[in-house]
Coordinates of C-alpha atoms and ligand atoms in Angstrom, one line a residue:
M1 CA 0.0 0.0 0.0
M2 CA 2.7 2.4 1.0
K3 CA 4.7 1.4 -2.1
L4 CA 1.6 2.2 -4.3
L5 CA 1.2 5.6 -2.6
F6 CA 4.7 6.4 -3.3
Q7 CA 4.3 5.4 -6.9
W8 CA 1.3 7.7 -7.1
I9 CA 3.1 10.6 -5.5
F10 CA 6.1 10.0 -7.9
L11 CA 3.8 9.8 -10.9
G12 CA 2.1 13.1 -9.8
L13 CA 5.5 14.7 -9.5
V14 CA 6.5 13.4 -12.9
L15 CA 3.2 14.8 -14.4
Q16 CA 3.7 18.2 -12.7
L17 CA 7.2 18.4 -14.0
V18 CA 5.9 17.6 -17.6
L19 CA 3.3 20.4 -17.1
V20 CA 5.7 22.9 -15.8
V21 CA 8.1 22.2 -18.7
S22 CA 5.4 22.7 -21.4
A23 CA 4.0 25.7 -19.7
S24 CA 7.4 27.4 -19.5
D25 CA 7.9 26.3 -23.1
F26 CA 4.8 28.2 -24.1
K27 CA 5.6 31.3 -22.0
R28 CA 9.2 31.2 -22.9
L29 CA 10.8 34.4 -24.1
N30 CA 11.3 33.7 -27.8
I31 CA 13.6 36.5 -28.6
W32 CA 16.9 35.8 -30.3
P33 CA 19.4 37.0 -29.5
M34 CA 18.3 37.7 -25.9
P35 CA 18.1 41.4 -25.2
Q36 CA 20.0 43.0 -22.4
S37 CA 16.8 43.6 -20.3
V38 CA 13.3 42.4 -20.7
S39 CA 10.2 42.6 -18.7
Y40 CA 6.7 41.6 -19.7
G41 CA 3.1 41.0 -18.6
H42 CA 0.3 38.7 -19.5
R43 CA -2.2 40.6 -21.6
T44 CA -2.7 40.5 -25.4
L45 CA -2.9 43.3 -28.0
Y46 CA -4.1 42.8 -31.6
L47 CA -2.2 44.4 -34.6
S48 CA -4.4 46.8 -36.2
E49 CA -5.0 46.3 -40.0
D50 CA -3.5 49.6 -40.7
F51 CA -0.6 49.3 -38.3
E52 CA 1.6 52.3 -39.0
I53 CA 4.8 54.0 -38.1
S54 CA 4.8 57.4 -36.5
T55 CA 8.0 59.4 -36.2
E56 CA 6.7 62.5 -34.4
G57 CA 9.4 64.2 -32.4
S58 CA 12.1 62.1 -34.1
K59 CA 15.4 64.1 -35.0
Y60 CA 16.0 61.8 -38.0
P61 CA 14.6 63.0 -41.3
D62 CA 14.9 59.6 -43.0
T63 CA 15.6 61.2 -46.4
S64 CA 17.2 58.0 -47.7
G65 CA 14.1 56.0 -46.5
I66 CA 16.2 53.5 -44.3
L67 CA 13.6 53.6 -41.6
K68 CA 10.6 53.5 -44.0
D69 CA 12.1 50.4 -45.6
G70 CA 12.8 48.8 -42.2
F71 CA 9.3 49.3 -41.3
S72 CA 8.1 47.7 -44.6
R73 CA 10.3 44.7 -44.0
L74 CA 8.8 44.4 -40.5
L75 CA 5.3 44.2 -41.9
A76 CA 6.5 41.7 -44.5
V77 CA 8.1 39.3 -41.9
V78 CA 5.2 39.6 -39.4
H79 CA 2.8 38.6 -42.2
A80 CA 5.1 36.0 -43.9
A81 CA 4.0 33.0 -41.9
H82 CA 0.1 33.1 -42.6
V83 CA -2.6 35.0 -44.4
T84 CA -4.1 37.3 -41.9
D85 CA -7.7 37.0 -42.9
G86 CA -9.2 37.7 -39.4
N87 CA -11.2 40.7 -38.6
V88 CA -9.7 42.9 -35.8
T89 CA -12.4 45.6 -35.9
H90 CA -14.5 43.7 -33.4
F91 CA -11.9 44.0 -30.7
P92 CA -12.2 47.0 -28.5
Q93 CA -10.1 50.1 -29.7
S94 CA -8.3 49.9 -26.5
L95 CA -6.8 46.5 -27.4
L96 CA -5.8 47.4 -31.0
L97 CA -2.1 48.3 -31.5
K98 CA -2.4 51.2 -34.0
G99 CA 1.3 51.5 -34.8
I100 CA 4.8 52.0 -33.5
H101 CA 6.0 55.4 -32.5
V102 CA 9.8 55.6 -33.4
V103 CA 11.9 58.4 -31.9
I104 CA 15.5 58.6 -33.2
F105 CA 17.8 61.2 -31.6
L106 CA 20.6 61.5 -34.1
P107 CA 19.9 63.0 -37.5
N108 CA 22.6 61.3 -39.7
D109 CA 22.7 57.8 -40.9
E110 CA 26.3 57.3 -41.6
L111 CA 27.1 53.6 -40.8
Q112 CA 30.5 53.2 -39.2
Y113 CA 32.2 50.8 -36.9
G114 CA 31.1 51.6 -33.4
V115 CA 27.8 53.3 -34.3
D116 CA 25.3 53.3 -31.4
E117 CA 23.0 50.3 -31.9
S118 CA 21.1 50.5 -28.7
Y119 CA 17.3 50.9 -28.5
K120 CA 14.5 50.9 -26.0
L121 CA 11.2 49.3 -26.9
S122 CA 8.0 49.2 -25.0
V123 CA 4.5 47.9 -25.8
P124 CA 1.8 49.2 -23.3
S125 CA -1.0 46.8 -22.3
G126 CA -3.8 49.2 -23.5
G127 CA -4.8 52.9 -24.1
N128 CA -6.5 54.8 -26.7
P129 CA -5.0 54.8 -29.3
V130 CA -2.3 52.2 -28.4
Y131 CA 1.1 52.6 -29.8
A132 CA 4.3 50.7 -29.2
H133 CA 7.2 53.1 -28.5
L134 CA 10.7 52.6 -29.8
E135 CA 13.6 55.1 -29.0
A136 CA 17.1 54.8 -30.4
Q137 CA 20.1 57.1 -30.8
T138 CA 20.5 56.0 -34.5
V139 CA 18.4 54.7 -37.2
Y140 CA 20.4 51.4 -36.9
G141 CA 19.4 51.0 -33.3
A142 CA 15.9 51.6 -34.4
L143 CA 16.2 48.8 -36.9
H144 CA 17.3 46.4 -34.2
G145 CA 14.3 47.5 -32.3
L146 CA 11.9 46.7 -35.1
E147 CA 13.5 43.2 -35.5
T148 CA 12.9 42.6 -31.8
F149 CA 9.3 43.9 -32.1
S150 CA 8.7 41.5 -35.1
Q151 CA 9.7 38.5 -32.8
L152 CA 6.9 39.5 -30.3
C153 CA 4.3 39.2 -33.0
H154 CA 2.4 36.0 -33.4
F155 CA -0.4 34.7 -35.8
N156 CA -3.4 33.3 -33.8
F157 CA -5.2 30.5 -35.6
T158 CA -8.6 31.2 -33.8
T159 CA -8.8 35.0 -34.6
R160 CA -6.6 34.8 -37.5
V161 CA -5.0 38.1 -36.7
I162 CA -1.5 39.0 -35.4
E163 CA -1.1 39.3 -31.7
V164 CA 1.4 40.8 -29.3
R165 CA 1.1 38.5 -26.3
Q166 CA 2.6 39.1 -22.9
V167 CA 2.1 42.9 -22.9
P168 CA 3.1 45.3 -21.4
W169 CA 6.7 44.9 -22.8
S170 CA 9.6 46.8 -21.8
I171 CA 12.9 46.0 -23.4
I172 CA 16.3 47.9 -23.1
D173 CA 19.0 46.6 -25.4
Q174 CA 22.4 47.2 -26.8
P175 CA 25.2 44.8 -28.2
R176 CA 28.0 43.6 -26.1
F177 CA 30.4 43.8 -29.0
S178 CA 30.5 46.3 -31.8
Y179 CA 31.9 43.8 -34.3
R180 CA 29.6 40.9 -35.1
G181 CA 30.7 39.3 -38.3
L182 CA 30.0 36.6 -40.9
L183 CA 32.6 35.7 -43.5
I184 CA 31.5 34.6 -47.0
D185 CA 34.0 33.4 -49.6
T186 CA 33.2 34.2 -53.2
A187 CA 36.5 32.9 -54.6
R188 CA 36.0 29.1 -53.9
H189 CA 32.5 29.3 -55.4
Y190 CA 30.8 32.3 -56.9
Q191 CA 27.8 33.5 -54.9
P192 CA 25.0 35.2 -57.1
L193 CA 24.2 38.7 -56.0
Q194 CA 20.6 37.7 -55.0
M195 CA 22.1 35.1 -52.7
I196 CA 24.4 37.6 -50.9
K197 CA 21.4 39.9 -50.4
K198 CA 19.5 37.1 -48.9
V199 CA 22.4 36.2 -46.6
I200 CA 22.4 40.0 -45.6
D201 CA 18.6 39.8 -44.9
S202 CA 19.1 36.8 -42.5
M203 CA 22.0 38.4 -40.8
A204 CA 19.9 41.3 -39.8
Y205 CA 17.4 38.8 -38.2
A206 CA 20.2 37.8 -35.9
K207 CA 21.6 41.3 -35.4
L208 CA 25.0 40.4 -36.9
N209 CA 26.5 43.7 -38.4
V210 CA 29.5 42.9 -40.5
L211 CA 29.6 41.0 -43.8
H212 CA 33.3 40.0 -44.2
W213 CA 33.5 39.5 -47.9
H214 CA 36.4 37.3 -48.9
I215 CA 36.2 38.3 -52.5
V216 CA 39.2 36.8 -54.1
D217 CA 41.6 33.9 -53.5
S218 CA 43.9 31.5 -55.3
Q219 CA 41.1 29.9 -57.2
S220 CA 39.3 32.9 -58.7
F221 CA 39.2 36.6 -59.0
P222 CA 35.5 37.6 -59.6
L223 CA 35.7 41.3 -59.0
E224 CA 36.1 44.1 -61.5
I225 CA 39.0 46.4 -60.7
P226 CA 38.9 49.3 -63.1
S227 CA 42.5 50.2 -62.4
Y228 CA 43.7 46.8 -63.5
P229 CA 40.9 45.5 -65.9
K230 CA 42.5 42.2 -66.5
L231 CA 42.4 41.1 -62.9
W232 CA 38.9 39.6 -63.4
D233 CA 40.2 37.4 -66.1
G234 CA 41.0 35.2 -63.1
A235 CA 37.1 34.6 -62.7
Y236 CA 35.8 31.1 -63.1
S237 CA 33.7 32.1 -66.1
I238 CA 32.6 35.3 -67.8
T239 CA 29.2 35.2 -65.9
E240 CA 30.6 34.5 -62.5
R241 CA 32.0 38.0 -61.9
Y242 CA 30.9 41.2 -59.9
T243 CA 31.1 44.5 -61.6
L244 CA 32.2 47.4 -59.3
A245 CA 28.6 48.5 -59.5
D246 CA 27.5 45.1 -58.2
A247 CA 29.9 45.6 -55.3
A248 CA 28.5 49.0 -54.6
E249 CA 25.0 47.6 -54.6
I250 CA 26.0 45.0 -52.1
V251 CA 27.5 47.7 -49.8
S252 CA 24.4 49.9 -50.0
Y253 CA 22.0 47.1 -49.6
A254 CA 23.9 45.9 -46.5
Q255 CA 24.2 49.4 -45.1
R256 CA 20.5 50.2 -45.3
L257 CA 20.1 46.9 -42.9
G258 CA 22.8 48.3 -40.6
I259 CA 25.5 46.0 -41.8
N260 CA 29.0 47.0 -42.9
V261 CA 30.9 45.2 -45.5
L262 CA 34.6 44.4 -44.8
A263 CA 36.3 43.7 -48.1
E264 CA 39.4 41.4 -48.2
I265 CA 42.3 40.9 -50.5
D266 CA 44.5 38.1 -49.1
V267 CA 48.1 38.8 -49.9
P268 CA 50.8 37.8 -50.5
G269 CA 49.6 34.2 -50.4
H270 CA 46.1 33.2 -51.6
A271 CA 46.5 35.4 -54.7
L272 CA 47.5 32.9 -57.5
S273 CA 44.4 34.0 -59.6
W274 CA 45.7 37.5 -59.9
G275 CA 48.3 36.3 -62.4
T276 CA 45.7 34.9 -64.8
G277 CA 45.4 38.5 -66.0
Y278 CA 48.8 39.8 -65.1
P279 CA 51.2 36.8 -65.3
S280 CA 54.0 39.1 -64.1
L281 CA 52.5 39.2 -60.6
W282 CA 53.8 35.5 -60.5
P283 CA 57.4 35.1 -59.5
S284 CA 57.4 32.5 -62.4
K285 CA 55.4 30.0 -64.2
D286 CA 56.4 27.4 -61.6
C287 CA 56.0 29.7 -58.7
Q288 CA 52.6 31.3 -58.9
Q289 CA 52.2 32.4 -55.3
P290 CA 53.0 34.2 -53.1
L291 CA 52.9 37.3 -55.2
D292 CA 56.1 38.5 -56.5
V293 CA 57.7 40.5 -53.6
S294 CA 60.6 41.8 -55.8
S295 CA 58.4 43.5 -58.3
E296 CA 57.2 47.2 -58.0
F297 CA 54.4 46.3 -60.2
T298 CA 52.9 44.0 -57.5
F299 CA 52.5 47.0 -55.0
K300 CA 51.2 49.2 -57.9
V301 CA 48.4 46.6 -58.5
I302 CA 47.6 46.5 -54.7
D303 CA 47.4 50.3 -54.7
G304 CA 45.2 50.3 -57.7
I305 CA 42.9 47.8 -56.1
L306 CA 42.8 49.6 -52.8
S307 CA 42.1 52.9 -54.5
D308 CA 39.2 51.4 -56.4
F309 CA 38.1 49.7 -53.2
S310 CA 38.0 53.1 -51.4
K311 CA 35.5 54.4 -53.8
V312 CA 33.1 51.5 -52.9
F313 CA 33.9 49.9 -49.7
K314 CA 33.4 52.7 -47.1
F315 CA 33.9 50.7 -43.9
K316 CA 36.7 52.0 -41.9
F317 CA 38.5 48.6 -42.1
V318 CA 40.0 46.7 -45.0
H319 CA 41.2 43.1 -44.6
L320 CA 44.5 42.4 -46.1
G321 CA 44.8 38.7 -45.4
G322 CA 48.3 37.6 -44.8
D323 CA 47.7 34.0 -43.8
E324 CA 49.3 30.8 -44.8
V325 CA 52.1 32.3 -46.7
N326 CA 54.6 29.7 -48.0
T327 CA 57.7 31.6 -49.1
S328 CA 59.6 28.6 -50.1
C329 CA 59.4 29.3 -53.9
W330 CA 60.5 32.9 -53.6
V331 CA 63.9 31.5 -52.7
L332 CA 63.8 29.0 -55.6
T333 CA 63.0 31.7 -58.1
P334 CA 66.4 33.2 -59.3
H335 CA 65.3 36.9 -59.8
V336 CA 63.5 36.9 -56.5
R337 CA 66.5 35.3 -54.8
N338 CA 68.8 37.9 -56.2
W339 CA 66.5 40.6 -55.1
L340 CA 66.4 39.2 -51.6
K341 CA 70.2 39.1 -51.5
K342 CA 70.5 42.5 -52.8
H343 CA 68.2 43.8 -50.0
G344 CA 69.7 41.6 -47.3
M345 CA 66.4 39.8 -46.5
N346 CA 65.7 36.2 -46.0
A347 CA 62.2 34.9 -47.0
S348 CA 60.5 35.6 -43.7
E349 CA 61.8 39.1 -43.6
A350 CA 60.4 39.5 -47.1
Y351 CA 57.0 38.3 -46.0
Q352 CA 57.1 40.9 -43.3
Y353 CA 58.2 43.6 -45.8
F354 CA 55.4 42.6 -48.0
V355 CA 52.7 42.9 -45.3
L356 CA 54.0 46.1 -43.8
R357 CA 54.2 47.8 -47.2
T358 CA 50.7 46.7 -48.0
Q359 CA 49.5 48.1 -44.7
K360 CA 51.1 51.5 -45.6
I361 CA 49.2 51.5 -49.0
A362 CA 46.0 50.7 -47.1
L363 CA 46.5 53.5 -44.6
S364 CA 47.3 56.0 -47.5
H365 CA 43.8 55.3 -48.7
G366 CA 42.3 56.2 -45.4
Y367 CA 41.7 52.4 -44.1
E368 CA 42.5 50.8 -40.9
I369 CA 43.7 47.3 -41.3
V370 CA 42.7 43.8 -40.3
N371 CA 45.2 41.1 -40.8
W372 CA 45.0 37.3 -40.2
E373 CA 46.9 36.4 -37.1
E374 CA 50.1 34.9 -38.6
T375 CA 51.2 38.4 -39.2
F376 CA 51.0 39.2 -35.5
N377 CA 52.5 35.7 -34.7
N378 CA 55.4 36.5 -36.8
F379 CA 56.2 40.2 -36.4
G380 CA 53.4 41.6 -34.1
N381 CA 55.5 44.3 -32.7
K382 CA 56.1 45.7 -36.3
L383 CA 52.5 46.0 -37.3
S384 CA 50.7 49.3 -37.6
R385 CA 49.0 50.2 -34.5
K386 CA 45.9 50.6 -36.6
T387 CA 45.9 46.8 -37.1
V388 CA 43.2 44.6 -35.9
V389 CA 44.5 41.0 -35.6
H390 CA 42.0 38.5 -36.9
N391 CA 42.5 35.3 -34.9
W392 CA 41.7 31.9 -36.6
L393 CA 44.2 29.2 -35.7
G394 CA 43.0 28.5 -32.1
G395 CA 42.4 29.8 -28.6
G396 CA 44.7 32.0 -26.6
V397 CA 45.6 34.4 -29.5
A398 CA 43.3 37.2 -28.5
E399 CA 44.9 37.2 -25.1
R400 CA 48.4 37.9 -26.5
V401 CA 47.1 40.4 -29.0
V402 CA 45.3 42.6 -26.5
A403 CA 48.3 42.2 -24.1
A404 CA 50.4 43.8 -27.0
G405 CA 47.9 46.6 -27.1
L406 CA 46.4 45.7 -30.5
R407 CA 42.7 45.0 -31.2
C408 CA 41.4 41.6 -32.0
I409 CA 38.6 39.8 -33.8
V410 CA 38.0 36.3 -32.7
S411 CA 37.2 33.5 -35.2
N412 CA 39.0 30.4 -33.8
Q413 CA 38.5 27.7 -36.3
D414 CA 38.0 25.0 -33.7
V415 CA 34.6 26.4 -33.0
W416 CA 33.7 29.4 -35.1
Y417 CA 34.3 28.0 -38.7
L418 CA 30.9 27.2 -40.2
D419 CA 32.4 25.0 -42.9
H420 CA 33.6 22.7 -40.1
L421 CA 30.4 20.8 -40.4
D422 CA 31.1 18.6 -37.3
T423 CA 31.1 21.6 -35.1
T424 CA 27.7 21.7 -33.4
W425 CA 25.8 24.7 -32.4
P426 CA 26.4 24.3 -28.7
K427 CA 30.2 24.8 -29.4
F428 CA 29.5 27.9 -31.4
Y429 CA 27.3 29.1 -28.4
A430 CA 29.9 28.4 -25.8
N431 CA 32.9 30.2 -27.4
E432 CA 33.7 33.1 -25.2
P433 CA 35.8 35.8 -26.9
L434 CA 37.1 37.2 -23.6
T435 CA 38.4 33.9 -22.3
N436 CA 41.4 34.4 -20.0
I437 CA 41.2 38.3 -20.6
T438 CA 40.4 40.0 -17.3
N439 CA 41.9 43.4 -17.5
P440 CA 39.0 45.7 -18.6
K441 CA 41.2 48.0 -20.8
Q442 CA 42.4 44.7 -22.6
Q443 CA 38.8 43.4 -22.9
E444 CA 37.9 46.5 -24.8
L445 CA 40.5 45.7 -27.4
V446 CA 38.5 42.6 -28.3
I447 CA 36.3 44.4 -30.7
G448 CA 34.2 41.2 -31.4
G449 CA 34.0 38.1 -33.3
E450 CA 33.2 36.5 -36.6
V451 CA 31.9 33.1 -37.9
C452 CA 33.6 32.1 -41.0
L453 CA 32.0 30.2 -44.0
W454 CA 34.9 29.1 -46.3
G455 CA 33.5 28.3 -49.6
E456 CA 35.2 25.1 -50.9
H457 CA 31.9 23.2 -50.4
I458 CA 29.4 26.1 -50.4
D459 CA 27.6 27.6 -53.4
G460 CA 24.0 28.9 -53.8
S461 CA 22.6 25.5 -53.2
D462 CA 23.7 25.2 -49.5
I463 CA 25.0 28.4 -48.2
E464 CA 21.9 29.3 -46.0
Q465 CA 21.7 25.9 -44.3
T466 CA 25.5 25.9 -43.6
I467 CA 25.2 29.3 -42.0
W468 CA 22.1 28.8 -39.9
P469 CA 21.3 28.0 -37.2
R470 CA 24.8 27.8 -36.0
A471 CA 25.7 31.4 -36.8
A472 CA 22.8 32.5 -34.6
A473 CA 24.4 30.7 -31.6
A474 CA 27.6 32.9 -32.2
A475 CA 25.4 36.0 -32.7
E476 CA 23.8 35.6 -29.2
R477 CA 27.3 35.2 -27.7
L478 CA 28.3 38.4 -29.4
W479 CA 25.2 40.5 -28.7
T480 CA 23.8 39.4 -25.3
P481 CA 25.3 40.6 -22.0
Y482 CA 27.7 38.0 -20.5
E483 CA 25.6 37.5 -17.3
K484 CA 22.5 36.6 -19.4
L485 CA 24.1 34.1 -21.6
A486 CA 23.3 30.4 -20.9
K487 CA 26.1 28.8 -18.9
D488 CA 25.0 25.6 -20.5
P489 CA 24.0 25.9 -24.1
R490 CA 21.3 23.3 -23.7
Q491 CA 19.2 25.7 -21.7
V492 CA 18.6 27.7 -24.9
T493 CA 17.8 24.8 -27.2
G494 CA 14.1 25.5 -27.3
R495 CA 14.6 29.2 -27.9
L496 CA 17.1 28.6 -30.7
A497 CA 14.9 26.1 -32.2
H498 CA 12.2 28.6 -32.2
F499 CA 14.4 31.1 -34.0
R500 CA 15.5 28.5 -36.5
C501 CA 11.8 27.8 -37.4
L502 CA 11.2 31.6 -37.6
L503 CA 14.0 31.8 -40.1
N504 CA 12.3 29.0 -42.1
Q505 CA 9.0 30.9 -41.9
R506 CA 10.8 34.0 -43.4
G507 CA 12.1 31.9 -46.3
V508 CA 15.7 31.2 -45.0
A509 CA 16.9 27.5 -45.4
A510 CA 18.2 27.1 -41.8
A511 CA 19.1 23.6 -41.0
P512 CA 17.9 21.6 -38.0
L513 CA 19.7 22.0 -34.6
A514 CA 20.1 18.3 -34.0
G515 CA 23.4 17.0 -35.1
P516 CA 26.2 18.7 -37.0
G517 CA 25.9 21.6 -39.6
R518 CA 23.7 21.5 -42.7
V519 CA 21.9 18.2 -42.0
A520 CA 18.6 17.2 -43.1
P521 CA 15.8 16.5 -40.5
E522 CA 16.4 13.1 -39.0
E523 CA 12.9 12.0 -38.9
P524 CA 9.2 13.2 -39.3
G525 CA 8.4 15.7 -36.5
S526 CA 7.8 19.2 -35.5
C527 CA 10.2 21.9 -36.6
Y528 CA 10.6 22.9 -33.0
M529 CA 11.8 19.5 -32.0
Q530 CA 14.5 18.9 -34.8
Ligands
NAG1 C1 -15.3 43.3 -39.6 O1 -16.1 43.4 -38.3 C2 -16.8 44.6 -38.4 C3 -17.5 44.8 -37.0 O2 -17.7 43.6 -36.4 C4 -17.8 44.6 -39.5 O3 -18.5 45.8 -39.6 C5 -17.0 44.5 -40.9 O4 -17.9 44.4 -41.9 C6 -16.1 43.2 -40.8 N1 -15.2 43.2 -42.0 C7 -15.1 42.2 -42.7 C8 -14.1 42.3 -43.9 O5 -15.5 41.0 -42.5
NAG2 C1 -6.0 32.9 -29.8 O1 -7.0 33.7 -29.7 C2 -8.0 32.9 -28.8 C3 -9.3 33.7 -28.8 O2 -9.0 35.1 -28.5 C4 -7.4 32.8 -27.4 O3 -8.4 32.1 -26.6 C5 -6.2 32.0 -27.5 O4 -5.5 31.8 -26.2 C6 -5.2 32.6 -28.4 N1 -4.2 31.6 -28.8 C7 -2.9 31.9 -28.3 C8 -1.9 30.7 -28.6 O5 -2.7 32.7 -27.6
NAG3 C1 55.6 25.2 -49.8 O1 55.7 25.2 -51.1 C2 56.6 24.2 -51.7 C3 56.7 24.4 -53.1 O2 56.9 25.8 -53.5 C4 56.2 22.9 -51.2 O3 57.1 21.9 -51.7 C5 56.0 22.7 -49.8 O4 55.5 21.4 -49.5 C6 55.1 23.9 -49.2 N1 55.2 23.8 -47.7 C7 54.0 23.7 -47.1 C8 54.2 23.8 -45.6 O5 52.9 23.6 -47.6
NAG4 C1 65.7 35.6 -41.2 O1 66.4 36.6 -40.5 C2 66.0 36.9 -39.2 C3 66.7 38.1 -38.8 O2 68.1 38.0 -39.1 C4 66.2 35.7 -38.3 O3 65.8 36.0 -37.0 C5 65.4 34.5 -38.8 O4 65.6 33.4 -38.2 C6 65.8 34.3 -40.3 N1 64.7 33.4 -40.8 C7 65.1 32.4 -41.6 C8 63.9 31.5 -42.0 O5 66.2 32.2 -41.9
NAG5 C1 42.7 29.8 -20.5 O1 43.6 29.6 -19.4 C2 43.6 28.3 -18.9 C3 44.5 28.1 -17.7 O2 45.7 28.8 -18.0 C4 44.1 27.4 -20.0 O3 44.0 26.0 -19.6 C5 43.2 27.5 -21.3 O4 43.7 26.7 -22.3 C6 43.0 28.9 -21.7 N1 42.1 29.0 -22.7 C7 42.3 29.6 -23.9 C8 41.3 29.7 -24.9 O5 43.4 30.3 -24.1

């Protein structure tokens, strides 16, 4: 009898646990990335049919229409999942959300590194008329606020209208790191313009703010460079190319979503394709990279490229690569070997000379510089103080970079390379850029991080599912205050699954969470459980 009683009590406990879990599941805050501070209630408002934006009192004139377009995108994503064929007019006026009142304090919309991205969003629980209220210093903070608002909106299958549940909301938010990047590689495979724009759209959903465009590499040179018009002879085909106008279009498209474009040329290694149009950039037919360090023409070409870049890529940084430089064939090429001898340099000194000279050219065009970490590892104390060191080889690098007083971007390949398909999302989530960095001044030098999608196995057919949802895990790490991040990634599984399904609803081919990257769903079942 006693035993049976215990069994009943035990069963009751289990049932209760199940109920608690599903109730909290329903009430879970399904916002990704998690804002700095959130409070909410338990009432519901209904989105009015003529839901509008009001900008009364805003200092931002929106002459370029960035805010207006952001509002159109908000309406589009909120209505993307279902046809809203319910009738809201029979709800009391006091429960109809008439619109969102957006107040922006700064008039200009220059998008630059470190731009204020903070916002405050509140949705009252009633009133007449009822407006959500969004405040931001810049239009780019306001765009983040609109994205957050869109994630509060839900279609109701009974009323068939859009609801904002759990009002009143009060959200105060700003990013933890000012550089939150995604690398795409258009040299290993060409990515069509529309696909790049789709990736940019999806980045905005996760509040990523830098598209690192690894444009050219050994395999192909797809970009038009007017100063040296034969460079894009190194493209895979005549169609797989970007005109400079295409590049300008990418930059302006991204900018209107609050995303900067970091353009990269990777020198002196990773540049074999440059010689298709200009063979004299190769040391010789048998030594096609690194670029010929002994030739003035090499630096003239780099100057021409960066001069053309500066007309289109307005971000304060340019990426100059500098990784994986194998100098052995310099020494084997007679005219280069003679040049080295004449200048009293060995090959590793010539590598340093190349990188530093290229840095000077970039500085002369007004850029600050990002270089891959090998440059720091080999001659860190010689780098321009305007260098940001881009970590990739592994952990512990940021620590040394900031101790040397330079800035750092974290992309350690063991956990933040999206093309490493066996890296699961919890590893992306758990990667902490400030690991082992405790000095606050040094912490500030870690400007952020970036997930990298190298393109050897990526084209238009699989780019989205290789990026998502794993990039979203890193996006929360880079956005959300440290104290609010889950100590155990499993705690956020449900919320990330929800975000992944939201991406699917918005037309982004985000892959299931279960298993490694880019997998197909394992079995029949709900999107939220995959
Ligand atoms: C919506 O409801 C209102 C009031 O209940 C009614 O007057 C109106 O005709 C309805 N509209 C539609 C399209 O059904
Ligand atoms: C949908 O609306 C109905 C009727 O107002 C309400 O009872 C129900 O709770 C709503 N559904 C959700 C999931 O909020
Ligand atoms: C460097 O390049 C030479 C040929 O130039 C090659 O023999 C060697 O294996 C390469 N070294 C590495 C580490 O890749
Ligand atoms: C190149 O020269 C530098 C400075 O003399 C020296 O420290 C370095 O070991 C040399 N590197 C090689 C590969 O010989
Ligand atoms: C941080 O420091 C600990 C203790 O020195 C070390 O074991 C660990 O590898 C370091 N982590 C990184 C990413 O450098």
